[in-house]
Amino acid sequence: MLLVNYLTFEGFKGISTFSSSHDAAQRVQRDALNMLYRNNSGSLLVNLCVSLALVFGFVDNPEKFSKYIWLAGMSLVFIMRYLDMRHWQLNLQDHKYEPAKPMRRFAIGRYFTAAGLSLYSVWFFHSMDVIELASTVVIMSALAGGASTTLAANKWLAMSYAGVLLLPLSAISLFGDEQYQNTLGLLGLVFTFVMYSSAKRACQFTTESILVKNQHADLLIQMAAKNQEVVEANTNLESKVKQRAKKIFELSNIDPLTKLFNRKAFLKNLHGLLHEAEEKQQDLALLFIDLDGFKGVNDVHGHAIGDKVLIAISQRLIGQAHNHASLCRWGGDEFLIALENRTAVEAREFSTSLIKFLSQPIRLEEKLLNLGATIGIAMYPEHSANEIELIELADTAMYAQKQSKKSDVSVFNSTMRDALNREAKLKEGLREALTHEQFYLVYQPVVDSRNLQVNFCEALLRWELDGELISPAEFIPIAEQNGLMYEMGSWVLRQACLEASQWEFDDKVSLSVNVSVLQLVYSDIVAVVKSALEQSGLAAHNLHLEITESIFAEDLKRVIKQIKTLQLLGVKVSVDDFGTGFSSLSLLQRLSADVVKVDRSFVASLNKGGKAIIQATQYIAKELGYSIVVEGVETEQQARVLMAMGVNSLQGFFFAKPMRKTELASWHKQHLKGRMDTLN
Ligand code: C2E
Ligand code: MG
Ligand code: MG
């Protein structure tokens, strides 16, 4: 059994060199065994025919009966081999079976056949005549020859088969009494060795073929596995690339807070929508939505709540916009919606109901917050075919609407376009004016109500564009919005200080200069003031800076700090246009200004409640230690009333209109005297 074990797959040790896997080795062994079994039916038939021929072919042999017994034994071997072959055909050949056992069975079957035939030649040697012996030697040699190729898939079986079959007969013949027996014995012996070496070569060839075939198959499997790996790696890479692309897309296209599209993405989407609208010849309405009261929420409840409000508003907008791509957060509390195939009337209706929807209270952490929204609409193609311009126009419409009435909707119109064109013209002109020093200053005296002496003169900026005198009330906001205020304001300060130092008044007349909120918040105004004073030689206590109440809406801490530093220099601070802006008495208290200038609207409405407000301001100013100036005194009657009320200082056309530096001295000498006479 050990021998059989050894013989079963000898010759296939090489498989380990190309494949370390047990599977690969078994595959090679199965291939060899399959080859052996495929040749088996032919060899079984040949063996049966040979056996029958040996028994029934030589009728003169006296051992007939013994031959029958032998044939019966051989038949048993053949039946066993047949059954084994059928078992392989039915149960194994197309399966991935364990090859060791069937190989053993096969080898045993073939050895029994060889041994049986060999037994025949030895058993009946003495009863054979010369013809039968010669025929038997030829038959055995032919069988050995055939087996050297049909058994080539099993090295040891193939090489030993001829030996088992021929050696006993050759040996017995070689030592036989007759000459012909010796000759046949010798022939048999030689043939055995020839068959041995031919079987060896055939085995080598077959073994190599099987190995190469399997190496090939193995490589194919390895290649398939590698391919699979590559496919998997690619799939992984693809999904990673997809994820990464998604992340990058989100980072560059999605607003991280609201998850709505951001500016960049929306502009791209809008470009596409406009293109579509052009192809379909349809209208498109662009809605610019700005929340009302959002700043208040941020200031009062903090930015975390502000963020939640923006998220809640975004959710509401998502529910209203029909297409997610046509909605974006433009920035801060501004949102855009593009409505495809809508007329201006339809867009207005949509906006009105959207405002109602957005204005519903928002419940956040036990708080009920009320906000509104103002919407501006611009139409494609009526107003513009360009996405950026369309947004600007909708913004303009929204802004115009906010100026007149918040939480309502406005469609862009020609008046707005004119205003826009004028704004663009002024913007351009302002840049020119700055570089070419086209500005000049006028001064309006502010008089003491007791003796009508000039307390100070307010410097007011003047600008003429193409012969038209543009009001500072118009161009200053444009300068502020376009980042020109810092440069412009610094020029005013330097120029006013310089001119004031050359005034031909007595020393007591101070200079008052208007300062924009932006100068106080975003620029180093202290340094500018210092250098203006140094260059002009004007005393710090002779300089007033007028700040408007809108200052309170800005970065108050910084404003207060700047004001305190300026006051430490000796500069005085006035709160301008008091009563019109974001007045807050507590802030007025914190600011500790020197002068409060009451807005001229209260003088104009002196008999309709204005007087009461001026009196109240007087009272507060007195308590807080401020001096009070009332602006916009246009008539003698107004002047008399205000003087009787005990207002500290008065300013207005009744006393003097703003004038050039050169006119100040003569006005001071002549006109003031006349007014005094009138009043006395
Ligand atoms: P403001 O500081 O309140 O200046 C007073 C404005 O009222 C001046 O208008 C002045 O001409 C006008 N006014 C004076 N008395 C009367 C009167 O009796 N009746 C009427 N109806 N108006 C009177 P102006 O010069 O057009 O300036 C408008 C605003 O522009 C100023 O208001 C000020 O806020 C701003 N402004 C002017 N110059 C500058 C500047 O150099 N810098 C800054 N930041 N703002 C300036
Ligand atoms: Mg002023
Ligand atoms: Mg004023």
XYZ file of C-alpha atoms and ligand atoms in Angstrom:
728
model
C 0.000 0.000 0.000
C 2.901 2.280 0.834
C 4.340 1.582 -2.570
C 1.045 2.438 -4.205
C 0.906 5.581 -2.118
C 4.305 6.558 -3.333
C 3.445 5.749 -6.909
C 0.205 7.598 -7.128
C 1.475 11.060 -7.973
C 5.158 10.706 -8.322
C 6.301 13.062 -11.025
C 4.171 15.982 -10.020
C 6.364 17.281 -7.228
C 7.189 20.160 -9.520
C 3.784 21.681 -8.994
C 4.981 23.202 -5.766
C 7.418 25.290 -7.765
C 4.732 27.172 -9.616
C 1.996 27.061 -7.097
C 2.298 26.817 -3.405
C -1.360 26.242 -2.956
C -2.756 22.847 -2.088
C -5.557 23.519 -4.545
C -3.191 23.910 -7.441
C -1.433 20.636 -6.591
C -4.731 18.787 -6.493
C -5.771 20.276 -9.777
C -2.637 18.867 -11.410
C -3.250 15.462 -9.859
C -6.852 15.456 -11.022
C -5.765 16.326 -14.559
C -3.371 13.365 -14.555
C -5.990 10.985 -13.202
C -8.628 12.220 -15.647
C -6.213 11.486 -18.467
C -5.644 7.954 -17.175
C -9.371 7.236 -16.816
C -10.127 8.624 -20.268
C -7.723 6.053 -21.767
C -9.105 3.347 -19.499
C -12.132 2.161 -21.493
C -9.968 1.448 -24.586
C -7.323 -0.373 -22.600
C -10.005 -2.353 -20.695
C -11.462 -3.487 -24.011
C -8.014 -4.398 -25.345
C -7.185 -6.288 -22.120
C -10.481 -8.208 -22.338
C -9.966 -9.086 -26.004
C -6.380 -10.163 -25.348
C -7.482 -12.347 -22.446
C -10.197 -13.969 -24.558
C -7.725 -14.468 -27.411
C -5.199 -16.076 -25.066
C -7.775 -18.480 -23.651
C -9.670 -19.337 -26.808
C -7.016 -18.658 -29.480
C -4.873 -21.664 -28.823
C -7.251 -24.613 -28.986
C -4.468 -27.243 -28.778
C -3.338 -26.216 -25.341
C -3.931 -28.978 -22.826
C -4.500 -26.618 -19.895
C -7.811 -25.358 -21.174
C -9.592 -25.797 -17.919
C -6.946 -23.939 -15.971
C -7.165 -21.159 -18.534
C -10.898 -20.816 -17.839
C -10.154 -20.423 -14.189
C -7.607 -17.726 -15.053
C -10.129 -15.993 -17.319
C -12.663 -16.012 -14.514
C -10.122 -14.359 -12.219
C -9.254 -11.793 -14.893
C -12.923 -11.087 -15.550
C -13.294 -10.251 -11.904
C -10.430 -7.741 -12.217
C -11.994 -6.283 -15.357
C -15.394 -5.927 -13.684
C -13.782 -4.152 -10.757
C -11.911 -1.856 -13.117
C -15.094 -1.182 -15.097
C -17.036 -0.334 -11.952
C -14.236 1.934 -10.776
C -14.234 3.656 -14.165
C -18.013 4.161 -14.085
C -17.718 5.581 -10.601
C -15.176 8.106 -11.923
C -17.358 8.903 -14.955
C -20.518 9.412 -12.950
C -19.305 10.903 -9.706
C -15.886 12.417 -10.134
C -14.807 13.496 -13.574
C -16.562 16.877 -13.664
C -16.055 17.638 -10.000
C -13.334 19.063 -7.864
C -12.589 15.738 -6.179
C -9.816 14.577 -3.869
C -7.578 12.613 -6.324
C -5.398 10.452 -4.018
C -7.866 7.607 -3.373
C -9.178 7.168 -6.935
C -5.565 7.217 -8.191
C -4.761 4.418 -5.794
C -7.774 2.399 -6.994
C -6.806 2.978 -10.613
C -3.184 1.911 -10.063
C -4.305 -1.241 -8.189
C -6.638 -2.140 -11.082
C -3.837 -1.772 -13.631
C -1.285 -3.671 -11.496
C -3.778 -6.516 -11.016
C -4.315 -6.615 -14.793
C -0.564 -6.663 -15.474
C 0.027 -9.190 -12.731
C -2.867 -11.364 -14.007
C -1.476 -11.387 -17.550
C 2.007 -12.068 -16.220
C 0.592 -14.938 -14.146
C -0.946 -16.352 -17.304
C 2.404 -16.429 -19.120
C 4.160 -18.105 -16.209
C 1.306 -20.543 -15.431
C 0.882 -21.772 -18.972
C 4.511 -21.439 -20.112
C 5.187 -25.155 -20.105
C 2.021 -26.004 -21.975
C 2.726 -23.529 -24.819
C 4.132 -24.666 -28.122
C 6.472 -22.407 -30.070
C 3.668 -20.545 -31.860
C 1.693 -19.888 -28.703
C 4.771 -18.750 -26.803
C 5.856 -16.431 -29.581
C 2.323 -15.057 -29.885
C 2.122 -14.581 -26.113
C 5.448 -12.689 -26.038
C 4.269 -10.492 -28.936
C 0.888 -9.864 -27.286
C 2.479 -8.995 -23.930
C 4.997 -6.708 -25.656
C 2.215 -4.984 -27.586
C 0.279 -4.458 -24.325
C 3.404 -3.084 -22.648
C 4.002 -0.777 -25.633
C 0.436 0.531 -25.516
C 0.590 1.024 -21.746
C 3.759 3.125 -21.997
C 1.650 5.887 -23.577
C -1.799 5.279 -22.050
C -0.325 5.241 -18.538
C 2.099 8.111 -19.175
C 0.221 10.324 -16.729
C 1.502 8.181 -13.857
C 5.283 7.826 -14.070
C 5.795 4.759 -11.856
C 2.809 2.893 -13.153
C 3.840 3.492 -16.780
C 7.488 2.546 -16.221
C 6.823 -0.536 -14.112
C 3.867 -1.801 -16.143
C 6.065 -3.322 -18.906
C 8.284 -4.929 -16.268
C 5.401 -6.571 -14.394
C 3.936 -7.783 -17.692
C 7.065 -9.036 -19.470
C 9.847 -9.715 -16.952
C 8.511 -12.989 -15.443
C 7.776 -14.471 -18.917
C 11.127 -13.231 -20.320
C 13.029 -14.647 -17.341
C 11.361 -18.021 -17.476
C 11.860 -18.185 -21.256
C 15.504 -17.120 -20.992
C 16.198 -20.051 -18.696
C 14.017 -22.476 -20.701
C 15.333 -25.751 -22.235
C 14.658 -24.866 -25.820
C 16.688 -22.556 -27.994
C 13.625 -20.645 -29.291
C 12.520 -20.107 -25.682
C 15.834 -18.457 -24.861
C 15.624 -16.285 -27.959
C 12.059 -15.182 -27.129
C 13.116 -14.584 -23.486
C 15.956 -12.382 -24.623
C 13.659 -10.491 -26.979
C 11.159 -9.996 -24.143
C 13.893 -8.710 -21.851
C 15.201 -6.241 -24.430
C 11.647 -5.085 -25.164
C 11.029 -4.575 -21.443
C 13.950 -2.163 -21.214
C 12.980 -0.404 -24.440
C 9.447 0.049 -23.090
C 10.822 1.216 -19.745
C 12.799 4.036 -21.333
C 10.035 4.912 -23.796
C 7.527 5.023 -20.881
C 9.937 7.270 -18.980
C 10.128 9.739 -21.866
C 6.368 9.650 -22.460
C 5.852 10.256 -18.745
C 8.199 13.181 -18.734
C 6.446 14.724 -21.707
C 2.947 14.141 -20.317
C 3.898 15.385 -16.859
C 5.386 18.535 -18.297
C 2.345 19.086 -20.493
C 0.047 18.786 -17.501
C 2.267 21.073 -15.469
C 2.420 23.673 -18.243
C -1.324 23.453 -18.745
C -1.857 23.984 -15.044
C 0.779 26.650 -14.810
C -1.107 28.370 -17.547
C -4.420 27.844 -15.781
C -2.805 28.945 -12.546
C -1.516 32.080 -14.174
C -4.955 32.691 -15.634
C -6.442 32.296 -12.170
C -3.799 34.584 -10.730
C -4.449 37.056 -13.511
C -8.181 36.832 -12.909
C -7.547 37.385 -9.199
C -5.274 40.330 -9.979
C -7.878 41.641 -12.389
C -10.480 41.287 -9.676
C -8.178 43.101 -7.271
C -7.658 45.852 -9.821
C -11.404 46.051 -10.455
C -12.038 46.190 -6.700
C -9.284 48.755 -6.211
C -10.730 50.770 -9.062
C -14.218 50.497 -7.627
C -12.862 51.578 -4.242
C -10.905 54.360 -5.825
C -13.926 55.366 -7.840
C -16.135 55.553 -4.766
C -13.389 57.401 -2.867
C -12.983 59.806 -5.765
C -16.767 60.194 -5.857
C -16.890 60.882 -2.111
C -14.029 63.311 -2.379
C -15.555 65.024 -5.378
C -18.807 65.292 -3.410
C -16.938 66.836 -0.480
C -15.094 69.274 -2.727
C -18.352 70.108 -4.473
C -19.996 70.738 -1.114
C -17.128 72.845 0.122
C -17.114 75.027 -2.922
C -20.837 75.018 -3.753
C -22.831 74.546 -0.576
C -23.325 77.013 2.208
C -22.146 75.063 5.275
C -24.746 76.549 7.621
C -27.977 76.297 5.652
C -26.903 73.603 3.149
C -28.335 75.762 0.401
C -26.308 76.535 -2.700
C -23.815 79.337 -2.224
C -23.162 82.322 -4.489
C -20.784 80.544 -6.826
C -23.046 77.542 -7.376
C -26.170 79.659 -7.736
C -24.577 81.898 -10.362
C -23.747 78.786 -12.353
C -27.271 77.383 -11.909
C -28.822 80.711 -12.816
C -26.702 80.898 -15.940
C -28.154 77.535 -16.974
C -31.716 78.563 -16.097
C -31.390 81.756 -18.159
C -30.069 79.751 -21.066
C -33.075 77.440 -20.798
C -35.463 80.379 -20.532
C -33.891 81.854 -23.668
C -34.360 78.606 -25.583
C -37.964 78.209 -24.435
C -38.631 81.933 -24.852
C -39.905 82.154 -21.287
C -39.720 84.775 -18.551
C -37.752 84.226 -15.360
C -38.211 86.160 -12.147
C -35.297 86.627 -9.782
C -36.241 87.260 -6.157
C -33.818 88.968 -3.795
C -34.988 88.222 -0.249
C -33.605 90.131 2.717
C -34.763 89.381 6.241
C -36.124 92.200 8.371
C -35.047 92.248 11.988
C -32.333 89.631 11.689
C -29.628 91.928 13.011
C -31.763 92.530 16.090
C -32.043 88.754 16.688
C -28.266 88.416 16.442
C -27.655 91.351 18.770
C -30.222 90.398 21.370
C -30.091 86.570 21.343
C -26.559 85.932 20.086
C -25.114 84.399 16.952
C -25.987 80.797 17.828
C -29.699 81.657 17.776
C -29.092 83.801 14.686
C -27.659 80.747 12.932
C -30.676 78.650 13.924
C -32.990 81.321 12.563
C -31.164 81.216 9.244
C -31.496 77.431 9.160
C -35.225 77.637 9.968
C -35.746 80.275 7.260
C -33.792 78.128 4.777
C -36.050 75.164 5.544
C -39.082 77.326 4.852
C -37.559 78.517 1.601
C -36.754 74.953 0.506
C -40.424 74.120 1.013
C -41.462 77.039 -1.191
C -38.885 76.938 -3.987
C -39.917 74.340 -6.541
C -36.393 73.569 -7.604
C -33.557 73.267 -5.085
C -31.024 74.491 -7.671
C -32.916 77.739 -8.057
C -32.440 78.726 -4.414
C -29.382 80.017 -2.599
C -28.076 81.873 0.397
C -26.501 84.920 -1.138
C -24.845 85.965 2.098
C -25.754 87.034 5.639
C -29.534 87.129 5.795
C -29.977 87.408 2.020
C -31.466 84.651 -0.112
C -32.205 84.337 -3.818
C -34.893 82.397 -5.647
C -35.142 82.063 -9.412
C -38.726 81.428 -10.556
C -38.881 79.896 -13.998
C -41.611 80.777 -16.450
C -43.283 83.443 -14.287
C -44.479 86.905 -15.167
C -43.741 89.867 -12.928
C -47.338 89.771 -11.644
C -47.063 86.073 -10.749
C -43.684 86.631 -9.112
C -45.124 89.459 -7.042
C -48.023 87.241 -5.896
C -45.589 84.469 -5.011
C -43.403 86.949 -3.095
C -46.332 88.341 -1.132
C -47.331 84.911 0.098
C -43.678 84.013 0.710
C -43.271 87.080 2.938
C -46.352 86.007 4.897
C -44.952 82.505 5.265
C -41.475 83.679 6.298
C -42.969 86.160 8.765
C -44.628 83.426 10.812
C -43.025 83.334 14.286
C -40.038 81.019 14.678
C -39.972 78.988 17.880
C -36.432 78.392 19.137
C -35.464 77.207 22.609
C -38.666 78.454 24.240
C -38.311 81.754 22.386
C -40.777 83.012 19.836
C -38.953 85.144 17.278
C -40.687 87.424 14.804
C -38.902 88.382 11.630
C -40.033 89.735 8.312
C -38.656 89.724 4.804
C -38.428 92.315 2.059
C -38.257 91.092 -1.517
C -36.993 92.764 -4.676
C -37.763 91.262 -8.088
C -35.905 91.606 -11.376
C -37.251 90.036 -14.568
C -35.484 88.194 -17.374
C -35.365 89.298 -20.171
C -37.185 92.561 -19.467
C -34.635 94.007 -17.049
C -31.493 92.116 -17.926
C -30.231 88.950 -19.613
C -27.142 88.770 -17.478
C -27.280 86.789 -14.240
C -25.052 89.120 -12.211
C -26.886 92.223 -13.361
C -30.223 90.549 -12.704
C -29.197 89.907 -9.107
C -27.968 93.485 -8.715
C -31.260 94.830 -10.039
C -33.305 92.607 -7.736
C -31.075 93.795 -4.876
C -31.731 97.402 -5.902
C -35.481 96.746 -5.949
C -35.251 95.124 -2.512
C -33.208 98.042 -1.154
C -35.630 100.609 -2.584
C -38.536 98.698 -1.052
C -36.783 98.569 2.322
C -36.309 102.347 2.237
C -40.020 102.944 1.756
C -41.663 100.007 3.574
C -40.198 96.846 4.985
C -41.748 93.373 4.654
C -43.168 94.110 1.235
C -42.237 93.391 -2.346
C -41.038 95.605 -5.174
C -40.397 94.891 -8.837
C -37.456 96.686 -10.406
C -38.556 99.723 -12.485
C -37.191 102.563 -14.582
C -36.973 104.989 -11.642
C -34.740 102.521 -9.875
C -32.743 102.103 -13.048
C -32.250 105.874 -13.264
C -31.168 105.938 -9.629
C -28.813 103.076 -10.357
C -27.336 104.836 -13.364
C -26.898 107.991 -11.346
C -25.270 106.041 -8.555
C -22.856 104.454 -11.029
C -22.095 107.888 -12.480
C -21.481 109.372 -9.015
C -19.361 106.429 -7.996
C -17.144 106.888 -10.997
C -17.082 110.666 -10.492
C -16.138 110.303 -6.825
C -13.030 108.299 -7.653
C -12.035 110.999 -10.134
C -12.796 113.753 -7.650
C -10.571 112.135 -5.047
C -7.577 111.837 -7.322
C -8.062 115.279 -8.884
C -8.985 117.084 -5.650
C -12.328 118.344 -6.963
C -13.868 118.676 -3.510
C -14.106 121.854 -1.495
C -15.448 122.830 1.874
C -18.036 125.341 2.998
C -18.652 126.417 6.548
C -21.869 127.113 8.395
C -21.609 129.119 11.601
C -23.336 127.943 14.759
C -24.272 130.806 17.031
C -24.686 131.208 20.749
C -28.386 131.848 21.468
C -27.645 134.376 24.194
C -25.403 136.788 22.331
C -25.405 135.369 18.773
C -21.637 135.089 18.866
C -20.202 132.395 16.630
C -19.382 129.354 18.722
C -18.122 127.169 15.923
C -18.444 126.630 12.210
C -19.453 123.292 10.748
C -17.392 122.191 7.762
C -19.580 120.725 4.998
C -18.230 118.949 1.983
C -19.127 120.159 -1.500
C -18.738 118.481 -4.860
C -19.715 119.664 -8.297
C -20.028 117.154 -11.094
C -20.521 118.490 -14.625
C -21.720 121.813 -13.203
C -24.234 120.153 -10.880
C -23.793 120.575 -7.137
C -24.275 117.127 -5.658
C -25.619 116.973 -2.107
C -23.376 115.247 0.441
C -26.511 113.472 1.633
C -26.427 111.732 -1.758
C -22.732 111.189 -2.416
C -21.547 110.358 1.094
C -23.543 107.094 1.340
C -22.158 106.141 -2.110
C -18.627 106.863 -0.906
C -19.320 104.789 2.193
C -20.633 101.858 0.186
C -17.666 101.923 -2.160
C -14.845 102.143 0.322
C -14.003 105.760 -0.520
C -15.019 107.246 2.805
C -11.742 106.763 4.607
C -9.742 108.710 2.027
C -12.458 111.338 1.601
C -12.937 111.790 5.355
C -9.210 112.131 5.943
C -9.012 114.816 3.266
C -11.917 116.712 4.889
C -10.225 116.577 8.297
C -6.849 117.768 7.000
C -8.343 120.470 4.763
C -10.837 121.743 7.359
C -8.161 122.005 10.070
C -5.839 123.780 7.654
C -8.507 126.275 6.561
C -9.783 126.806 10.117
C -6.273 127.690 11.231
C -6.413 130.521 8.672
C -9.860 131.840 9.707
C -9.979 135.502 10.513
C -12.220 135.042 13.565
C -11.030 135.490 17.058
C -9.671 132.404 18.828
C -12.932 131.259 20.333
C -14.509 129.977 17.100
C -14.084 126.244 16.853
C -14.260 123.966 13.843
C -16.800 121.165 13.625
C -16.179 118.313 11.182
C -18.618 115.542 10.256
C -17.206 112.072 10.626
C -18.663 108.977 9.045
C -19.437 105.927 11.142
C -17.063 103.905 8.987
C -14.175 106.254 9.802
C -14.729 105.591 13.478
C -15.122 101.857 13.195
C -12.720 100.811 10.477
C -9.985 103.441 10.328
C -7.392 104.812 12.664
C -9.148 108.133 12.971
C -7.059 109.083 16.010
C -3.889 109.097 13.912
C -5.605 111.088 11.140
C -6.888 113.695 13.615
C -3.491 113.992 15.272
C -1.704 114.582 11.993
C -4.388 117.042 10.789
C -3.960 119.049 14.003
C -0.188 118.912 13.812
C -0.036 119.961 10.179
C -2.493 122.822 10.626
C -1.442 123.970 14.066
C -5.105 124.049 15.152
C -5.592 123.478 18.879
C -7.300 120.195 19.724
C -9.912 121.938 21.894
C -10.929 123.952 18.810
C -11.974 120.803 16.943
C -15.414 119.143 17.211
C -16.171 115.865 15.556
C -19.815 115.244 14.634
C -20.934 111.667 14.652
C -24.397 110.560 13.622
C -26.642 108.418 15.734
C -26.252 105.499 13.310
C -22.971 104.997 15.109
C -24.970 103.157 17.736
C -25.786 100.427 15.268
C -22.120 99.652 14.680
C -19.378 98.145 16.783
C -20.172 100.223 19.840
C -17.235 99.127 21.968
C -14.728 100.222 19.368
C -16.591 103.459 18.682
C -16.625 104.368 22.366
C -12.939 103.531 22.683
C -12.046 105.731 19.706
C -14.194 108.585 21.011
C -12.590 108.387 24.455
C -9.106 108.524 22.913
C -10.096 111.538 20.822
C -11.545 113.286 23.881
C -8.296 112.623 25.735
C -6.532 114.564 22.980
C -8.844 117.478 23.838
C -11.110 117.066 20.807
C -14.861 117.561 21.437
C -17.500 115.131 20.229
C -21.008 115.989 19.031
C -23.902 113.649 18.411
C -25.364 114.853 15.104
C -28.979 114.659 13.879
C -30.126 113.558 17.316
C -33.630 112.117 17.390
C -33.669 110.610 13.907
C -31.670 107.436 14.147
C -31.223 104.590 16.585
C -31.540 106.785 19.649
C -30.931 105.051 22.868
C -30.710 107.156 25.983
C -28.536 104.634 27.778
C -26.095 104.682 24.878
C -26.120 108.469 24.928
C -25.160 108.173 28.567
C -22.313 105.753 27.825
C -20.989 107.894 25.008
C -20.411 110.991 27.232
C -20.323 113.368 24.262
C -19.846 117.120 24.613
C -22.581 118.390 22.312
C -25.946 117.077 21.129
C -27.201 118.487 17.829
C -30.973 118.163 17.583
C -32.120 117.293 14.082
C -33.723 120.036 12.054
C -36.925 118.054 11.541
C -37.931 119.025 15.109
C -37.538 122.727 14.295
C -39.668 122.306 11.186
C -42.351 120.700 13.377
C -41.874 123.024 16.310
C -45.612 123.514 16.788
C -46.452 119.857 16.205
C -44.579 118.234 19.054
C -41.088 119.272 17.981
C -40.858 121.745 20.831
C -41.597 119.054 23.412
C -38.881 116.820 22.014
C -36.351 119.667 22.011
C -37.296 120.423 25.625
C -36.880 116.784 26.597
C -33.494 116.655 24.871
C -32.527 119.868 26.655
C -33.416 118.269 29.952
C -31.433 115.091 29.265
C -28.454 117.086 27.938
C -28.435 119.213 31.038
C -28.517 116.136 33.269
C -25.740 114.456 31.318
C -23.661 117.631 31.055
C -23.983 118.109 27.293
C -24.371 121.375 25.475
C -27.228 121.495 22.930
C -27.364 122.797 19.361
C -30.588 122.977 17.395
C -30.122 122.648 13.627
C -32.247 123.990 10.774
C -33.339 127.339 12.148
C -34.788 128.975 9.065
C -37.034 131.732 10.381
C -36.883 134.525 12.876
C -39.884 133.099 14.663
C -38.156 129.728 15.125
C -35.056 131.516 16.378
C -37.068 133.510 18.920
C -38.901 130.438 20.251
C -35.663 128.480 20.629
C -33.886 131.374 22.280
C -36.755 131.758 24.701
C -36.461 128.049 25.488
C -32.861 128.619 26.481
C -31.297 126.342 23.802
C -27.507 126.833 23.975
C -26.674 127.176 20.289
C -28.498 127.579 17.004
C -27.629 126.710 13.442
C -29.591 127.417 10.285
C -30.142 129.387 7.148
C -31.715 132.155 9.234
C -28.257 132.977 10.611
C -26.058 131.849 7.779
C -25.982 129.501 4.860
C -22.874 127.372 4.466
C -20.193 129.506 2.765
C -16.656 129.388 1.464
C -13.765 130.157 3.793
C -13.145 133.451 2.011
C -16.703 134.676 2.662
C -16.631 133.888 6.361
C -14.780 137.001 7.522
C -17.002 139.505 5.694
C -20.147 137.639 6.775
C -18.911 137.731 10.319
C -18.345 141.457 10.216
C -21.443 142.643 8.358
C -24.349 140.214 8.460
C -24.131 139.008 12.001
C -24.355 142.593 13.219
C -27.544 143.141 11.193
C -29.161 139.972 12.605
C -28.338 141.042 16.110
C -30.084 144.292 15.491
C -33.111 142.448 14.183
C -33.271 140.160 17.179
C -32.737 142.909 19.726
P -25.429 117.662 8.843
O -24.136 117.313 9.453
O -26.614 117.589 9.728
O -25.289 119.108 8.281
C -26.264 120.027 8.267
C -26.962 120.016 6.996
O -28.109 120.808 7.113
C -26.179 120.664 5.831
O -26.557 120.028 4.672
C -26.678 122.064 5.857
O -26.501 122.712 4.623
C -28.096 121.830 6.157
N -28.728 123.023 6.814
C -28.187 123.886 7.681
N -29.105 124.805 8.069
C -30.250 124.486 7.417
C -31.561 125.096 7.408
O -31.855 126.098 8.060
N -32.502 124.484 6.626
C -32.199 123.364 5.883
N -33.151 122.861 5.157
N -30.978 122.802 5.874
C -30.003 123.356 6.643
P -25.536 119.503 3.655
O -24.380 120.359 3.583
O -26.277 119.161 2.433
O -25.073 118.170 4.370
C -25.903 117.106 4.510
C -25.275 116.067 5.356
O -24.176 115.497 4.728
C -24.718 116.597 6.652
O -25.705 116.757 7.598
C -23.744 115.559 7.023
O -24.386 114.491 7.661
C -23.277 115.102 5.679
N -21.971 115.709 5.429
C -21.674 116.915 4.895
N -20.341 117.064 4.827
C -19.790 115.965 5.343
C -18.451 115.538 5.565
O -17.474 116.231 5.303
N -18.278 114.341 6.124
C -19.331 113.574 6.474
N -19.097 112.401 7.013
N -20.596 113.913 6.289
C -20.819 115.130 5.739
Mg -23.248 117.767 10.997
Mg -27.137 117.512 11.446
